[in-house]
Amino acid sequence: MKTYKCAVIGAGFIGAAHIEALRRLGNVEINALCDSFNAEQKARQLGIPVSYHDYKEMLNKEKLDAIHICTPNNTHYEIAKYAMERNVSIVCEKPFTTTLQQAEELVELKNKNNLRGMVNFHSRMYPMVNEMHAKIKERDIGKIFTIHGHYIQDWLLYDTD
């Protein structure tokens, strides 16, 4: 079985969740961690051998199969493009980009370079989400007029998040 060399960019709440999930796969090495704040300490705490503050430096130095982009939304496009231009596949937290034009450009780049690209939609496999989907599909809940939802969190409240 091939072992994939990966790095995680962004070591906040969701970055740590990606690291935990990658370790459970059994055929992934997490070679580096990149974070703009306290990267060395976070890498040490998470048991990752190399840390960077600059994702460009990391992508230029490390030989990676893929990166996980776990950074604020407005940085996804730039990081993904830089990685794919260097033939590195991506797993990106949602949203993939902030514009349709950016998304189309990255899909074209992925296809041109024969890479893999994925957007993480972790909630899609939650039992309550599947139950809601089934009830809507089977028309068990009546006619839907509107849907309103919230995902309340405070993990980007502080500059260090």
mmCIF file of C-alpha atoms in Angstrom:
data_model
loop_
_atom_site.group_PDB
_atom_site.id
_atom_site.type_symbol
_atom_site.label_atom_id
_atom_site.label_comp_id
_atom_site.label_asym_id
_atom_site.label_seq_id
_atom_site.Cartn_x
_atom_site.Cartn_y
_atom_site.Cartn_z
ATOM 1 C CA MET A 1 0.000 0.000 0.000
ATOM 2 C CA LYS A 2 1.332 3.440 -0.928
ATOM 3 C CA THR A 3 2.123 5.853 1.890
ATOM 4 C CA TYR A 4 1.041 9.419 1.128
ATOM 5 C CA LYS A 5 3.066 12.394 2.319
ATOM 6 C CA CYS A 6 0.828 15.207 3.528
ATOM 7 C CA ALA A 7 0.972 18.517 5.319
ATOM 8 C CA VAL A 8 -1.691 20.500 7.119
ATOM 9 C CA ILE A 9 -1.934 24.257 6.726
ATOM 10 C CA GLY A 10 -3.749 25.809 9.671
ATOM 11 C CA ALA A 11 -3.498 24.250 13.119
ATOM 12 C CA GLY A 12 -6.650 25.596 14.702
ATOM 13 C CA PHE A 13 -9.661 23.548 15.729
ATOM 14 C CA ILE A 14 -10.368 22.026 12.316
ATOM 15 C CA GLY A 15 -6.678 21.538 11.488
ATOM 16 C CA ALA A 16 -6.286 19.381 14.579
ATOM 17 C CA ALA A 17 -9.362 17.387 13.528
ATOM 18 C CA HIS A 18 -7.801 16.771 10.092
ATOM 19 C CA ILE A 19 -4.573 15.601 11.721
ATOM 20 C CA GLU A 20 -6.479 13.141 13.912
ATOM 21 C CA ALA A 21 -8.406 11.804 10.904
ATOM 22 C CA LEU A 22 -5.266 11.449 8.784
ATOM 23 C CA ARG A 23 -3.539 9.449 11.495
ATOM 24 C CA ARG A 24 -6.415 6.971 11.570
ATOM 25 C CA LEU A 25 -5.971 6.143 7.871
ATOM 26 C CA GLY A 26 -2.766 4.165 8.375
ATOM 27 C CA ASN A 27 -1.106 5.062 5.074
ATOM 28 C CA VAL A 28 -0.541 8.800 5.531
ATOM 29 C CA GLU A 29 2.536 10.524 6.925
ATOM 30 C CA ILE A 30 2.003 14.057 8.175
ATOM 31 C CA ASN A 31 5.373 15.511 7.223
ATOM 32 C CA ALA A 32 4.800 19.165 8.076
ATOM 33 C CA LEU A 33 2.503 21.663 9.726
ATOM 34 C CA CYS A 34 2.131 25.266 8.639
ATOM 35 C CA ASP A 35 0.527 27.944 10.763
ATOM 36 C CA SER A 36 1.008 31.689 10.947
ATOM 37 C CA PHE A 37 0.925 31.661 14.744
ATOM 38 C CA ASN A 38 3.142 29.549 17.009
ATOM 39 C CA ALA A 39 3.812 26.894 14.361
ATOM 40 C CA GLU A 40 6.754 25.282 16.176
ATOM 41 C CA GLN A 41 4.872 24.794 19.420
ATOM 42 C CA LYS A 42 1.758 23.474 17.659
ATOM 43 C CA ALA A 43 3.796 21.012 15.576
ATOM 44 C CA ARG A 44 5.572 19.779 18.709
ATOM 45 C CA GLN A 45 2.254 19.357 20.579
ATOM 46 C CA LEU A 46 0.736 17.493 17.628
ATOM 47 C CA GLY A 47 3.795 15.281 17.050
ATOM 48 C CA ILE A 48 4.615 16.648 13.600
ATOM 49 C CA PRO A 49 8.340 16.763 12.765
ATOM 50 C CA VAL A 50 8.587 20.018 10.773
ATOM 51 C CA SER A 51 6.830 23.368 11.071
ATOM 52 C CA TYR A 52 6.537 26.418 8.857
ATOM 53 C CA HIS A 53 5.041 29.880 9.117
ATOM 54 C CA ASP A 54 4.871 30.288 5.335
ATOM 55 C CA TYR A 55 2.977 27.763 3.217
ATOM 56 C CA LYS A 56 4.939 28.774 0.116
ATOM 57 C CA GLU A 57 8.219 27.906 1.804
ATOM 58 C CA MET A 58 6.745 24.604 2.953
ATOM 59 C CA LEU A 59 5.461 23.686 -0.522
ATOM 60 C CA ASN A 60 8.805 24.627 -2.077
ATOM 61 C CA LYS A 61 10.840 22.531 0.382
ATOM 62 C CA GLU A 62 8.698 19.497 1.195
ATOM 63 C CA LYS A 63 7.941 16.707 -1.277
ATOM 64 C CA LEU A 64 4.216 16.254 -0.669
ATOM 65 C CA ASP A 65 1.429 14.294 -2.288
ATOM 66 C CA ALA A 66 -1.287 16.451 -0.755
ATOM 67 C CA ILE A 67 -2.035 19.283 1.618
ATOM 68 C CA HIS A 68 -5.023 19.921 3.844
ATOM 69 C CA ILE A 69 -6.093 23.562 3.787
ATOM 70 C CA CYS A 70 -7.588 24.429 7.180
ATOM 71 C CA THR A 71 -7.177 28.196 7.110
ATOM 72 C CA PRO A 72 -9.621 31.130 7.057
ATOM 73 C CA ASN A 73 -11.986 31.151 4.071
ATOM 74 C CA ASN A 74 -10.377 34.048 2.200
ATOM 75 C CA THR A 75 -7.028 32.198 1.979
ATOM 76 C CA HIS A 76 -8.232 28.925 0.414
ATOM 77 C CA TYR A 77 -7.947 29.958 -3.233
ATOM 78 C CA GLU A 78 -4.415 31.352 -3.013
ATOM 79 C CA ILE A 79 -3.077 28.345 -1.109
ATOM 80 C CA ALA A 80 -4.839 25.788 -3.314
ATOM 81 C CA LYS A 81 -3.614 27.456 -6.504
ATOM 82 C CA TYR A 82 -0.026 27.628 -5.254
ATOM 83 C CA ALA A 83 -0.103 23.937 -4.291
ATOM 84 C CA MET A 84 -1.688 22.738 -7.521
ATOM 85 C CA GLU A 85 0.781 24.745 -9.593
ATOM 86 C CA ARG A 86 3.431 22.587 -7.879
ATOM 87 C CA ASN A 87 1.547 19.342 -8.592
ATOM 88 C CA VAL A 88 0.296 18.855 -5.050
ATOM 89 C CA SER A 89 -3.272 17.609 -4.547
ATOM 90 C CA ILE A 90 -5.531 19.362 -2.053
ATOM 91 C CA VAL A 91 -8.142 18.718 0.575
ATOM 92 C CA CYS A 92 -9.794 22.027 1.361
ATOM 93 C CA GLU A 93 -12.156 23.052 4.093
ATOM 94 C CA LYS A 94 -15.314 24.730 2.913
ATOM 95 C CA PRO A 95 -15.842 27.046 1.210
ATOM 96 C CA PHE A 96 -13.555 25.977 -1.619
ATOM 97 C CA THR A 97 -13.249 29.568 -2.862
ATOM 98 C CA THR A 98 -15.101 32.825 -2.454
ATOM 99 C CA THR A 99 -16.039 33.210 -6.143
ATOM 100 C CA LEU A 100 -17.232 30.910 -8.899
ATOM 101 C CA GLN A 101 -14.435 32.157 -11.176
ATOM 102 C CA GLN A 102 -11.793 31.081 -8.639
ATOM 103 C CA ALA A 103 -13.417 27.654 -8.261
ATOM 104 C CA GLU A 104 -13.554 27.129 -12.025
ATOM 105 C CA GLU A 105 -9.894 28.136 -12.349
ATOM 106 C CA LEU A 106 -8.815 25.649 -9.675
ATOM 107 C CA VAL A 107 -10.861 22.813 -11.181
ATOM 108 C CA GLU A 108 -9.244 23.511 -14.555
ATOM 109 C CA LEU A 109 -5.783 23.519 -12.943
ATOM 110 C CA LYS A 110 -6.559 20.256 -11.127
ATOM 111 C CA ASN A 111 -7.645 18.602 -14.363
ATOM 112 C CA LYS A 112 -4.689 19.976 -16.340
ATOM 113 C CA ASN A 113 -2.183 18.622 -13.802
ATOM 114 C CA ASN A 114 -4.095 15.359 -13.185
ATOM 115 C CA LEU A 115 -4.403 16.061 -9.451
ATOM 116 C CA ARG A 116 -6.965 15.211 -6.816
ATOM 117 C CA GLY A 117 -9.054 17.877 -5.153
ATOM 118 C CA MET A 118 -11.636 17.593 -2.435
ATOM 119 C CA VAL A 119 -13.750 19.908 -0.318
ATOM 120 C CA ASN A 120 -14.504 18.658 3.160
ATOM 121 C CA PHE A 121 -18.223 18.556 3.968
ATOM 122 C CA HIS A 122 -18.059 16.701 7.250
ATOM 123 C CA SER A 123 -21.716 17.214 8.221
ATOM 124 C CA ARG A 124 -23.083 15.253 5.271
ATOM 125 C CA MET A 125 -22.670 11.929 7.060
ATOM 126 C CA TYR A 126 -24.171 13.009 10.366
ATOM 127 C CA PRO A 127 -27.203 10.836 11.238
ATOM 128 C CA MET A 128 -29.513 13.841 11.717
ATOM 129 C CA VAL A 129 -28.543 15.289 8.322
ATOM 130 C CA ASN A 130 -29.236 11.938 6.634
ATOM 131 C CA GLU A 131 -32.543 11.591 8.470
ATOM 132 C CA MET A 132 -33.598 15.080 7.397
ATOM 133 C CA HIS A 133 -32.607 14.303 3.795
ATOM 134 C CA ALA A 134 -34.604 11.054 3.807
ATOM 135 C CA LYS A 135 -37.698 12.732 5.290
ATOM 136 C CA ILE A 136 -37.565 15.487 2.669
ATOM 137 C CA LYS A 137 -36.990 13.000 -0.159
ATOM 138 C CA GLU A 138 -39.859 10.789 0.987
ATOM 139 C CA ARG A 139 -42.085 13.848 1.586
ATOM 140 C CA ASP A 140 -42.654 12.752 5.201
ATOM 141 C CA ILE A 141 -42.589 16.290 6.562
ATOM 142 C CA GLY A 142 -45.014 18.061 4.242
ATOM 143 C CA LYS A 143 -44.392 20.961 1.905
ATOM 144 C CA ILE A 144 -41.251 22.955 2.681
ATOM 145 C CA PHE A 145 -41.578 26.719 2.436
ATOM 146 C CA THR A 146 -38.237 27.785 3.846
ATOM 147 C CA ILE A 147 -35.213 26.377 5.606
ATOM 148 C CA HIS A 148 -33.188 28.373 8.090
ATOM 149 C CA GLY A 149 -30.150 27.077 9.913
ATOM 150 C CA HIS A 150 -27.245 28.205 12.030
ATOM 151 C CA TYR A 151 -23.827 26.858 12.787
ATOM 152 C CA ILE A 152 -22.821 28.875 15.794
ATOM 153 C CA GLN A 153 -19.157 28.859 16.771
ATOM 154 C CA ASP A 154 -16.580 31.182 18.222
ATOM 155 C CA TRP A 155 -13.327 29.626 17.084
ATOM 156 C CA LEU A 156 -12.275 32.645 14.982
ATOM 157 C CA LEU A 157 -13.031 35.106 17.751
ATOM 158 C CA TYR A 158 -9.408 35.785 18.697
ATOM 159 C CA ASP A 159 -6.430 36.726 16.501
ATOM 160 C CA THR A 160 -4.634 33.568 17.675
ATOM 161 C CA ASP A 161 -7.408 31.241 16.429
#
